[in-house]
mmCIF file of C-alpha atoms in Angstrom:
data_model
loop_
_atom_site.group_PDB
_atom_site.id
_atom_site.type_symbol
_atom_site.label_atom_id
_atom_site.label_comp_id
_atom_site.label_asym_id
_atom_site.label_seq_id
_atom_site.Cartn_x
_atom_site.Cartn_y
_atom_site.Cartn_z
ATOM 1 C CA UNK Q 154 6.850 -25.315 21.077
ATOM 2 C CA UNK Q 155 4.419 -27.156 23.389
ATOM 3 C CA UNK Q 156 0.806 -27.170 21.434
ATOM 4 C CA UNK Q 157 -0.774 -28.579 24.211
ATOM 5 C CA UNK Q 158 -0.619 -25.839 26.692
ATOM 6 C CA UNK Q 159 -4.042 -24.836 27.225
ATOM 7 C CA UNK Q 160 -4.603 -28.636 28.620
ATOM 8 C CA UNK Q 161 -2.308 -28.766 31.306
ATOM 9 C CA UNK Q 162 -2.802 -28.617 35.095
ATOM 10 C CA UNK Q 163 -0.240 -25.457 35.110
ATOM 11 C CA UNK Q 164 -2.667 -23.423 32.553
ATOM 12 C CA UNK Q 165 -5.624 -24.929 34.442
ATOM 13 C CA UNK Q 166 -4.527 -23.554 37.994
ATOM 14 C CA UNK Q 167 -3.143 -20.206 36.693
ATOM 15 C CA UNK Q 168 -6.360 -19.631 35.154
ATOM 16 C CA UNK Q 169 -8.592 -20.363 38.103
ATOM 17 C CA UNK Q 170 -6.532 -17.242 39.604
ATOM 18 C CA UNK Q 171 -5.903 -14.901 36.838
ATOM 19 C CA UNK Q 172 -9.288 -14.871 36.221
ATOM 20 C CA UNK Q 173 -10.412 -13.828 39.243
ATOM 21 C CA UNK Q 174 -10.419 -10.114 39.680
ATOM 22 C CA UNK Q 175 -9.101 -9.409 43.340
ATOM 23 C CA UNK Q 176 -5.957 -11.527 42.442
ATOM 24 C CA UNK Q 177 -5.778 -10.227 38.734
ATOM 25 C CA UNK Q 178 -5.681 -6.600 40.763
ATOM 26 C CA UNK Q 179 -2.788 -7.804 43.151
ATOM 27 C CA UNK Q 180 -0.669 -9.639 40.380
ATOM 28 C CA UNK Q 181 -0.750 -6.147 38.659
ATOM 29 C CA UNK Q 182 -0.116 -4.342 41.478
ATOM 30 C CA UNK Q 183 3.202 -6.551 41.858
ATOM 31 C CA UNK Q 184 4.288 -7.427 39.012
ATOM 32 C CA UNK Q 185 3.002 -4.063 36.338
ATOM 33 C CA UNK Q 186 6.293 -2.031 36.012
ATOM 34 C CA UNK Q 187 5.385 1.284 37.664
ATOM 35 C CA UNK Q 188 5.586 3.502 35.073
ATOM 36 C CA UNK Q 189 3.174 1.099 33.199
ATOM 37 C CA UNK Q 190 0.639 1.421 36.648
ATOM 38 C CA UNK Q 191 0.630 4.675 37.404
ATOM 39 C CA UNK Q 192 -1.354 4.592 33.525
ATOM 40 C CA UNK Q 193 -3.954 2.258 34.619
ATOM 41 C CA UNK Q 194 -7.669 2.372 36.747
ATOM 42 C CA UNK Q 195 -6.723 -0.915 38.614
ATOM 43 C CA UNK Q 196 -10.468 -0.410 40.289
ATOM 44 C CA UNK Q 197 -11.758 -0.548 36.601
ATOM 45 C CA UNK Q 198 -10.938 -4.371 35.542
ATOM 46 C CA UNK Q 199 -12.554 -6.117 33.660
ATOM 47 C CA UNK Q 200 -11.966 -10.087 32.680
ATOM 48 C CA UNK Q 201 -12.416 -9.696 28.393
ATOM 49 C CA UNK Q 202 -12.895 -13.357 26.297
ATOM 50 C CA UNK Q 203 -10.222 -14.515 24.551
ATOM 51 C CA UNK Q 204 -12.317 -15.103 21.309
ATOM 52 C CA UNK Q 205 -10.095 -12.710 19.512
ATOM 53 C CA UNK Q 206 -6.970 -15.346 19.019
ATOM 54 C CA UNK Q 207 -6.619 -15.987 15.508
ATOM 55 C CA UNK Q 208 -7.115 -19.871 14.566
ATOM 56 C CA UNK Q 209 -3.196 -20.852 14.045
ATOM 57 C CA UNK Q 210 -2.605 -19.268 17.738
ATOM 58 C CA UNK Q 211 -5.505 -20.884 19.350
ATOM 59 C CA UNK Q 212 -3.412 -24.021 19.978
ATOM 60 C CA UNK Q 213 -0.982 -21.765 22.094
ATOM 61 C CA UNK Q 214 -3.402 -19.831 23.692
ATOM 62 C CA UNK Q 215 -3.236 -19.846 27.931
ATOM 63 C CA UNK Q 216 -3.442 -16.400 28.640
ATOM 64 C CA UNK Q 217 -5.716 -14.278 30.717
ATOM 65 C CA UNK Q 218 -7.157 -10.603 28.864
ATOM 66 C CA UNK Q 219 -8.146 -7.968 30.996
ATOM 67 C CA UNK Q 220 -9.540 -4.765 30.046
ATOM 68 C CA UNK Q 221 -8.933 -1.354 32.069
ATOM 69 C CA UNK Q 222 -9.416 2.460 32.334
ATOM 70 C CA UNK Q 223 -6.950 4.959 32.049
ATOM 71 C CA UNK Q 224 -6.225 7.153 35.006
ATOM 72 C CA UNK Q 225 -6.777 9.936 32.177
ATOM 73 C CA UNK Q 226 -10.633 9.393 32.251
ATOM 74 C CA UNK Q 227 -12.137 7.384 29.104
ATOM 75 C CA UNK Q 228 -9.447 5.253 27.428
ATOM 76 C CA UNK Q 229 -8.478 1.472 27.487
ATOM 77 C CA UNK Q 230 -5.261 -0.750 28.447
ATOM 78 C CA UNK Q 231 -5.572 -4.283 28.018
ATOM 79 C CA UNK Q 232 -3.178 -6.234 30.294
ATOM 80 C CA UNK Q 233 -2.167 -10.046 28.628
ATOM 81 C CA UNK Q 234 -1.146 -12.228 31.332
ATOM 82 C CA UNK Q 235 0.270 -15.126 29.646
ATOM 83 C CA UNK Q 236 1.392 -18.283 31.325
ATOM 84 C CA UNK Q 237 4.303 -20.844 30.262
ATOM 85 C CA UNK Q 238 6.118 -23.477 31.913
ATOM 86 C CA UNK Q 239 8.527 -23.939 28.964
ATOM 87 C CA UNK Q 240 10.620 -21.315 27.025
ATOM 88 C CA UNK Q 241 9.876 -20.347 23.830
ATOM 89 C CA UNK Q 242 12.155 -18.789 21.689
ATOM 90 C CA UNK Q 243 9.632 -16.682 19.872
ATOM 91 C CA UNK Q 244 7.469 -15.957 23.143
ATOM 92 C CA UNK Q 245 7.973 -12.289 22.388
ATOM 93 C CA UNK Q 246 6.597 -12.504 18.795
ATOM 94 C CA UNK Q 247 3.541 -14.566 19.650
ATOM 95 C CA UNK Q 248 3.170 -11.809 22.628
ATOM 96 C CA UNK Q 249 2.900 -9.149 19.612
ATOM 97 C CA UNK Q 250 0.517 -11.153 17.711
ATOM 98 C CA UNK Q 251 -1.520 -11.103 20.703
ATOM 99 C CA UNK Q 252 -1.469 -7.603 21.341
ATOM 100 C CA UNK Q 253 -2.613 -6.781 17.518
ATOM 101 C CA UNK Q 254 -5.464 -8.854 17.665
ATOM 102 C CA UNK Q 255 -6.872 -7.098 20.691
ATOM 103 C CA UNK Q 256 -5.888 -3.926 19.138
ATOM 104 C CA UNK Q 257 -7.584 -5.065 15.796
ATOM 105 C CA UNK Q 258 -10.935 -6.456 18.061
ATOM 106 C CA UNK Q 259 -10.814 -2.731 19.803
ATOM 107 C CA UNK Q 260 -11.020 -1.431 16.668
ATOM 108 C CA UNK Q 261 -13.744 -3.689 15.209
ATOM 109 C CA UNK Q 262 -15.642 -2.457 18.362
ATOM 110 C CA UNK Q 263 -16.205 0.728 16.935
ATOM 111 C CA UNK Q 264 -13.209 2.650 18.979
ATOM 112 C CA UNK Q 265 -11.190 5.285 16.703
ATOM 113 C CA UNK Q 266 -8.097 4.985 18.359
ATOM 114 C CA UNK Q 267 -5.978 2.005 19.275
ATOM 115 C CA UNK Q 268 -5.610 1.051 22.950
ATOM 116 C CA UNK Q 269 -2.437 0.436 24.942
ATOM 117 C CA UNK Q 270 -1.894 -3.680 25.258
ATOM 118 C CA UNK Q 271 0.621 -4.493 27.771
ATOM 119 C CA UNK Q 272 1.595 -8.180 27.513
ATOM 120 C CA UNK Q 273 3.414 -10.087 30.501
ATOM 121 C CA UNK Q 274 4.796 -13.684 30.612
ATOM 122 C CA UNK Q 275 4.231 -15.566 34.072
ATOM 123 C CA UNK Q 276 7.216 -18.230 33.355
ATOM 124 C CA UNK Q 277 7.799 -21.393 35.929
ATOM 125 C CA UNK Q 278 9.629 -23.362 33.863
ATOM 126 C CA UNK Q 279 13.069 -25.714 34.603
ATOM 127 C CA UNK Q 280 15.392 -23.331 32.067
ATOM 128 C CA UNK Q 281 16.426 -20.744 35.265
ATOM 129 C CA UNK Q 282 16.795 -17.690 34.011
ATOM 130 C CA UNK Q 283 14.361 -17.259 31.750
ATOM 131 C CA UNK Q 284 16.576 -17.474 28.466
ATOM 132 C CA UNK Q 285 15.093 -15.456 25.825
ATOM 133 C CA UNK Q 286 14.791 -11.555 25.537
ATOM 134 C CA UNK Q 287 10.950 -10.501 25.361
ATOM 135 C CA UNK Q 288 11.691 -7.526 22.703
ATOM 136 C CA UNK Q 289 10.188 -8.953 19.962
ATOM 137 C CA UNK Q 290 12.632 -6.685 17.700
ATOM 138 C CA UNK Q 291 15.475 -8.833 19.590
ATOM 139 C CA UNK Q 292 14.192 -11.751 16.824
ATOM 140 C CA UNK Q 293 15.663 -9.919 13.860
ATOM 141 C CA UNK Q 294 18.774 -10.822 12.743
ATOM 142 C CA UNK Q 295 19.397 -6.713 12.839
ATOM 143 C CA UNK Q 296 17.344 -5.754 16.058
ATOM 144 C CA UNK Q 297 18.837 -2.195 15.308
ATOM 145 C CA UNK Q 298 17.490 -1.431 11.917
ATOM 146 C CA UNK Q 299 14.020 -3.331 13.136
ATOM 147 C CA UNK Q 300 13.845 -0.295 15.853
ATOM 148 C CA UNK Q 301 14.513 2.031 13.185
ATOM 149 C CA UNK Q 302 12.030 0.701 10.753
ATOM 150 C CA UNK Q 303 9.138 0.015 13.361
ATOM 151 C CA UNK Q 304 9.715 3.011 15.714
ATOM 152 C CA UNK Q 305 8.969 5.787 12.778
ATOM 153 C CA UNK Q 306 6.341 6.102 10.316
ATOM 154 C CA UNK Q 307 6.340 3.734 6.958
ATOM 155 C CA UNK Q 308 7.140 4.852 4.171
ATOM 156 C CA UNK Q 309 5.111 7.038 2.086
ATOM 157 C CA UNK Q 310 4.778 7.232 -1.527
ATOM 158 C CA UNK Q 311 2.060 10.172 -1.999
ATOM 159 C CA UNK Q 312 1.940 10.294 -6.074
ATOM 160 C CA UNK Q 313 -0.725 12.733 -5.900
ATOM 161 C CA UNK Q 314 1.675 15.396 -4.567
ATOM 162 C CA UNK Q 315 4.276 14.041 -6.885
ATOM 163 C CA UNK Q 316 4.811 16.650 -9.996
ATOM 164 C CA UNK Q 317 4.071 15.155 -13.830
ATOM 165 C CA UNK Q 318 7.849 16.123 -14.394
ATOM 166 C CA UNK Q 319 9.273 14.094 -11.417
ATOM 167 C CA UNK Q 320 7.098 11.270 -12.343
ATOM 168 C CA UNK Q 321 8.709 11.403 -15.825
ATOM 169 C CA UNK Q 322 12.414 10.410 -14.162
ATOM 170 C CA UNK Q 323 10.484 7.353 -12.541
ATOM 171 C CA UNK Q 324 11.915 5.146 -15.523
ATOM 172 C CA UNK Q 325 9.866 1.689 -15.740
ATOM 173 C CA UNK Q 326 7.796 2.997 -12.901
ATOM 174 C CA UNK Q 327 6.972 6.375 -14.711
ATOM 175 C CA UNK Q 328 3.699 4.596 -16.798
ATOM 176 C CA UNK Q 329 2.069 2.955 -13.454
ATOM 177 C CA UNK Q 330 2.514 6.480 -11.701
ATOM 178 C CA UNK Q 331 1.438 8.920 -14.231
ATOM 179 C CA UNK Q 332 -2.113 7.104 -15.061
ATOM 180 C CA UNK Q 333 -2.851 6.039 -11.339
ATOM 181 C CA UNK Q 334 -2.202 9.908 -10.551
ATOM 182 C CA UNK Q 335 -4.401 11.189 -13.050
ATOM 183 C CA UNK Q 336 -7.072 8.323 -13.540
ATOM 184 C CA UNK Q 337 -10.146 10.027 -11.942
ATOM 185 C CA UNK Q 338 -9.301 12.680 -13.927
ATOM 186 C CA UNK Q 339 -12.693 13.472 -16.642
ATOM 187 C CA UNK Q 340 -9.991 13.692 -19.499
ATOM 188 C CA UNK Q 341 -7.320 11.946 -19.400
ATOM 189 C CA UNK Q 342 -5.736 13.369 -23.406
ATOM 190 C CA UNK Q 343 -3.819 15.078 -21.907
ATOM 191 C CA UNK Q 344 -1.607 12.726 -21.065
ATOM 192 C CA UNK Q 345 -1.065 11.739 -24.490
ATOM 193 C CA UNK Q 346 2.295 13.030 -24.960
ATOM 194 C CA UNK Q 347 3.632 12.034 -21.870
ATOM 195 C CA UNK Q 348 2.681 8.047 -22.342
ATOM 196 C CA UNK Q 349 4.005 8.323 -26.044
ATOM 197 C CA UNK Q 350 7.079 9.864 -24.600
ATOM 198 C CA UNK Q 351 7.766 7.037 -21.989
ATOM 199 C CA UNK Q 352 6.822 4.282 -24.541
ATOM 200 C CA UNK Q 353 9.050 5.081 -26.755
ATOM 201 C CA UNK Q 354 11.740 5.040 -24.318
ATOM 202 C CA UNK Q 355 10.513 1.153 -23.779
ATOM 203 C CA UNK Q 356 8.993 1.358 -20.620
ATOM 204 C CA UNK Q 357 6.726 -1.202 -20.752
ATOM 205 C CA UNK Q 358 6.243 -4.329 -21.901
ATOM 206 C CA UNK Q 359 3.296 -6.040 -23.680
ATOM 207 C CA UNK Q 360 1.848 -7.537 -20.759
ATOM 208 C CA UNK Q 361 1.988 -4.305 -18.749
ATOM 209 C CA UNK Q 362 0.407 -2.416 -21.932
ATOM 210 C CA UNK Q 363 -2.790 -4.696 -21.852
ATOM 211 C CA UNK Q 364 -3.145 -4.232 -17.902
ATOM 212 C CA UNK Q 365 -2.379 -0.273 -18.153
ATOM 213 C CA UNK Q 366 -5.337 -0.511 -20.940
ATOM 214 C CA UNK Q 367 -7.582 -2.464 -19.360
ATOM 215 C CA UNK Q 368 -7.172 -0.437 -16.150
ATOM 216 C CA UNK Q 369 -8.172 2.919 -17.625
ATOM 217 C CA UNK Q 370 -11.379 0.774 -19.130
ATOM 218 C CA UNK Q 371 -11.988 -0.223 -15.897
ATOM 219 C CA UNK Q 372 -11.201 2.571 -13.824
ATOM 220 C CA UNK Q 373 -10.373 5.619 -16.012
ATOM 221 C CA UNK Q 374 -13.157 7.661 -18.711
ATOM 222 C CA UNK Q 375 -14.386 5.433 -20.958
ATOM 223 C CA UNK Q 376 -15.968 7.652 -23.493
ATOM 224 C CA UNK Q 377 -13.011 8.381 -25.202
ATOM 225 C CA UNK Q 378 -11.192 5.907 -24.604
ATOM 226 C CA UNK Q 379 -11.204 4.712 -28.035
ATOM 227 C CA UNK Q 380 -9.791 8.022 -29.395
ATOM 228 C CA UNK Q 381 -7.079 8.089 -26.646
ATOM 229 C CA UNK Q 382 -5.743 4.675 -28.037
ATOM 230 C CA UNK Q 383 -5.286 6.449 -31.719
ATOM 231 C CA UNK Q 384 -3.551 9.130 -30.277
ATOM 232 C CA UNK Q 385 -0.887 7.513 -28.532
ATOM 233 C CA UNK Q 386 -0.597 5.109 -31.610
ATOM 234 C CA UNK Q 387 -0.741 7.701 -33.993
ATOM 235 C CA UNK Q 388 2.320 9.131 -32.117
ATOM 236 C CA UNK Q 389 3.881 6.125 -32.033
ATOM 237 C CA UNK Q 390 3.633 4.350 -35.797
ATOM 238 C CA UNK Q 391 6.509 1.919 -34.947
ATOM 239 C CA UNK Q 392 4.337 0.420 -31.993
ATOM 240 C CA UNK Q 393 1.305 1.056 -33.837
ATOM 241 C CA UNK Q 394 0.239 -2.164 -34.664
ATOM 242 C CA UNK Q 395 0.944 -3.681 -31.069
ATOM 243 C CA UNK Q 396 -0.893 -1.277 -29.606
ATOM 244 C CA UNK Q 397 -3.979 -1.581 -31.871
ATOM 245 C CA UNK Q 398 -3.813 -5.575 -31.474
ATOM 246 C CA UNK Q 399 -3.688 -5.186 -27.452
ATOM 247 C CA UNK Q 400 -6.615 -2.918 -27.847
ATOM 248 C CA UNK Q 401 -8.087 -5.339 -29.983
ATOM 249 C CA UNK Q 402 -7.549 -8.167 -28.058
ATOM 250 C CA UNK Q 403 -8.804 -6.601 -25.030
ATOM 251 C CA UNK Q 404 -12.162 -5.510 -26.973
ATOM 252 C CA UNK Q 405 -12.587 -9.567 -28.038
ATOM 253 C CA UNK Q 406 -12.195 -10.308 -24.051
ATOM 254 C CA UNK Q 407 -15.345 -8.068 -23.961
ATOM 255 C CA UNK Q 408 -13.019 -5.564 -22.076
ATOM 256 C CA UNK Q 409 -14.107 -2.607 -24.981
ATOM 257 C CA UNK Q 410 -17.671 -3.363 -25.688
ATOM 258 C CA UNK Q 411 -18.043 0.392 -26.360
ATOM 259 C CA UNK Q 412 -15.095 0.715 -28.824
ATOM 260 C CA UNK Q 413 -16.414 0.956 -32.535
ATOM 261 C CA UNK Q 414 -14.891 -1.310 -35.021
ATOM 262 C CA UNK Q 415 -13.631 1.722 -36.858
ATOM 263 C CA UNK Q 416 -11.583 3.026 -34.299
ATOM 264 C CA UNK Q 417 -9.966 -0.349 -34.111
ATOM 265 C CA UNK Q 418 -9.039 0.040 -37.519
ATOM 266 C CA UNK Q 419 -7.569 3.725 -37.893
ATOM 267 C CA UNK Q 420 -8.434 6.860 -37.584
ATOM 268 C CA UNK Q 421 -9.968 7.894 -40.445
ATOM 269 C CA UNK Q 422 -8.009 10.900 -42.583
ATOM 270 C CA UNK Q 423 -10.526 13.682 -42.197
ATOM 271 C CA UNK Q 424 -10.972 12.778 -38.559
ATOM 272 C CA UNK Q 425 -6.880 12.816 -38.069
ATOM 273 C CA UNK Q 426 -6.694 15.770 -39.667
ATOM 274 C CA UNK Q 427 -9.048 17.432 -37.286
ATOM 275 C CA UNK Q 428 -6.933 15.745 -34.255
ATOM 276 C CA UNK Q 429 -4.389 17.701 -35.509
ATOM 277 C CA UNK Q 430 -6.141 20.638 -35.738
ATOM 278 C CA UNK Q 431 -7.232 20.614 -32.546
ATOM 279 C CA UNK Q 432 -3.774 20.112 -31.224
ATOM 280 C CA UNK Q 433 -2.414 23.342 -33.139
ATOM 281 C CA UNK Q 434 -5.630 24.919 -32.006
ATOM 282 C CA UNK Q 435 -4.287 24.147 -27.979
ATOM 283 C CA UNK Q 436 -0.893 24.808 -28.655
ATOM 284 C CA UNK Q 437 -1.791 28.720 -29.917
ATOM 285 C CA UNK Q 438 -3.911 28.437 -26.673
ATOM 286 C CA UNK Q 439 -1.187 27.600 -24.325
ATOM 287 C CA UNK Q 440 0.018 24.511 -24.646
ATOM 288 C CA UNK Q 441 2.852 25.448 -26.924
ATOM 289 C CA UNK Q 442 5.172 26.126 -24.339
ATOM 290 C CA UNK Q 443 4.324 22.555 -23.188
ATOM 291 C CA UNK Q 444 5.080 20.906 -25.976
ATOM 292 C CA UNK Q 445 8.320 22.748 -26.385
ATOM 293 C CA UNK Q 446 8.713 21.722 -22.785
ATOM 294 C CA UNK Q 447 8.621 17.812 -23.669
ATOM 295 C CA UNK Q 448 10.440 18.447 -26.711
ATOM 296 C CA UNK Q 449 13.311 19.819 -24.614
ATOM 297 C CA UNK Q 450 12.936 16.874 -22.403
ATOM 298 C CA UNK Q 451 13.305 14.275 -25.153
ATOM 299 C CA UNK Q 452 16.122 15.710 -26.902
ATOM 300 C CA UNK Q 453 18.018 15.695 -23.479
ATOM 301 C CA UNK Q 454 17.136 11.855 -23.204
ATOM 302 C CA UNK Q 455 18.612 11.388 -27.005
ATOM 303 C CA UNK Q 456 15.046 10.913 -28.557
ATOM 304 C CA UNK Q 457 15.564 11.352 -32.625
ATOM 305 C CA UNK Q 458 14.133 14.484 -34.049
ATOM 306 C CA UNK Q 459 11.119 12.657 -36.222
ATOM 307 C CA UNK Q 460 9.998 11.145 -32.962
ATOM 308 C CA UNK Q 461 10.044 14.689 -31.218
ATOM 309 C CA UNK Q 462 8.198 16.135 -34.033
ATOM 310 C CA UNK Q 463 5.328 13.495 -34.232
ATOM 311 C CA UNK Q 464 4.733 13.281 -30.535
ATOM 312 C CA UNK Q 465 4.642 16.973 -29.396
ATOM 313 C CA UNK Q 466 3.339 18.141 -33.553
ATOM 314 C CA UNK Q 467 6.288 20.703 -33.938
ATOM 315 C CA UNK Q 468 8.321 21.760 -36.028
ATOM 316 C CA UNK Q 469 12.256 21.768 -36.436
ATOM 317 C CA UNK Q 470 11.781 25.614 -36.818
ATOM 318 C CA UNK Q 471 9.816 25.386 -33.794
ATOM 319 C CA UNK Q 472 12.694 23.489 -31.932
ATOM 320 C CA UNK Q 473 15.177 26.521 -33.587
ATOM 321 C CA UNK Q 474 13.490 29.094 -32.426
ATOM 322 C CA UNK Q 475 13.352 27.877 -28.948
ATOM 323 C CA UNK Q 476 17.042 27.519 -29.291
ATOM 324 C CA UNK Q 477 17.973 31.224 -29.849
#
């Protein structure tokens, strides 16, 4: 690829008359595919600056913008007239990376919807045809799944309107989901259960555990954050002291200035004890049926009883009377 096309006579001459709106209008008029034409207000051109090229396409740059109206009434077309006297392999790309950053200055502009950019090459050089396709999707090494994939929306992953239970299936994604789902969320214990169920499945590693706790610090309700810790390590006494040490080691980063020493250290037993009680207290409320929910979830997923019963707080008669 030439660099130094904005500096020769060709780009010099083609400018003088691109820019000049009388022949701009007539090279449009000739050239603009009709179906393209019968869009535009050829009476409404306007020559635009070219101060939108990004730095690393500046080099390149030897093409004339102008700005129209629609025949529609208010609504712009931008027409790139771009000059070469040497092929380029990757014309059509560079074309495309043209065409965004007038879209992206249009935006920028204050305009809420993005304009129609038509670009056209004005080629002269000594390769006769013209060799390369201007489809910029013809650069793939699949043009056909490039049309698919940038002819139809992207991909959406909407976790808000993905259910807690779904989520749960998500294996070493499940963690990430559930807490960026619920994080604005004012109380966030009720997701206790949940996170104890996917840790102890070994969804995450230690690294990941010290980001998903510094996130909820961060982003998450921080008043109880302290007592949210204890209860997923209270459920989980065989991570227990990995758990406490990321917390801790997170608090000596200055990430938990508002976490008292003593919750660093253990619940104490009177204050566990009235956890628990509070967690019967919900389950006669309503949330019984949830725990024997989970609990019917982790004995599907081969989960051994003990862990079952200290995660959701029932009982094997619990888990036997669900049965029958």
């Amino acid at each position: 690829m030439n660099t130094d096309t904005t500096a020769t006579p060709h780009d010099a001459i083609f400018k003088t008359f691109l820019n000049h709106p009388a022949t701009a209008r007539d090279f449009l008029q000739l050239h603009l595919p009709a179906s393209l034409q019968k869009l535009c207000d050829l009476k409404t051109l306007q020559l635009e600056s070219g101060s939108f090229i990004e730095d690393d396409l500046r080099a390149y740059y030897s093409d004339v913008l102008w700005s129209l109206k629609t025949r529609e009434g208010d609504g712009y077309i931008y027409t790139i007239i771009e000059h070469q006297s040497s092929a380029d392999a990757h014309m059509a790309f560079r074309l495309m990376r043209y065409a965004i950053a007038v879209m992206h200055r249009h935006l920028a502009a204050g305009h809420k919807k993005l304009p129609l950019v038509i670009p056209m090459l004005f080629y002269h050089g000594s390769a006769s045809p013209y060799p390369y396709s201007l489809c910029w999707l013809d650069e793939f090494d699949d043009p056909e799944s490039a049309r698919q994939l940038y002819s139809t929306a992207f991909p959406l992953i909407d976790i808000t309107v993905v259910s807690d239970d779904e989520i749960m299936q998500h294996r070493r994604m499940a963690l990430l989901e559930l807490i960026q789902k619920h994080i604005r969320k004012r109380d966030l214990m009720g997701l206790v259960e949940k996170l104890a169920i996917l840790l102890v499945k070994g969804h995450a590693n230690d690294n990941q555990l010290k980001a998903l706790f510094n996130y909820l610090m961060q982003a998450g309700n921080t008043t109880h954050f302290g007592e949210f810790i204890h209860e997923v390590a209270e459920r989980l006494p065989q991570h227990k002291d990995k758990l406490m040490t990321i917390a801790e080691r997170l608090r000596q980063e200055g990430h938990l200035n508002g976490l008292q020493e003593g919750h660093l250290n253990g619940l104490q037993e009177g204050h566990r004890k009235g956890i628990q009680e509070g967690i019967q207290t919900g389950l006669q409320q309503g949330k019984r049926e949830e725990a024997l929910r989970i609990a019917s979830t982790m004995q599907a997923d081969g989960i051994d009883p003990l862990t079952i019963f200290r995660i959701t707080g029932l009982t094997a008669e619990d888990l036997a009377t669900r049965s029958h």
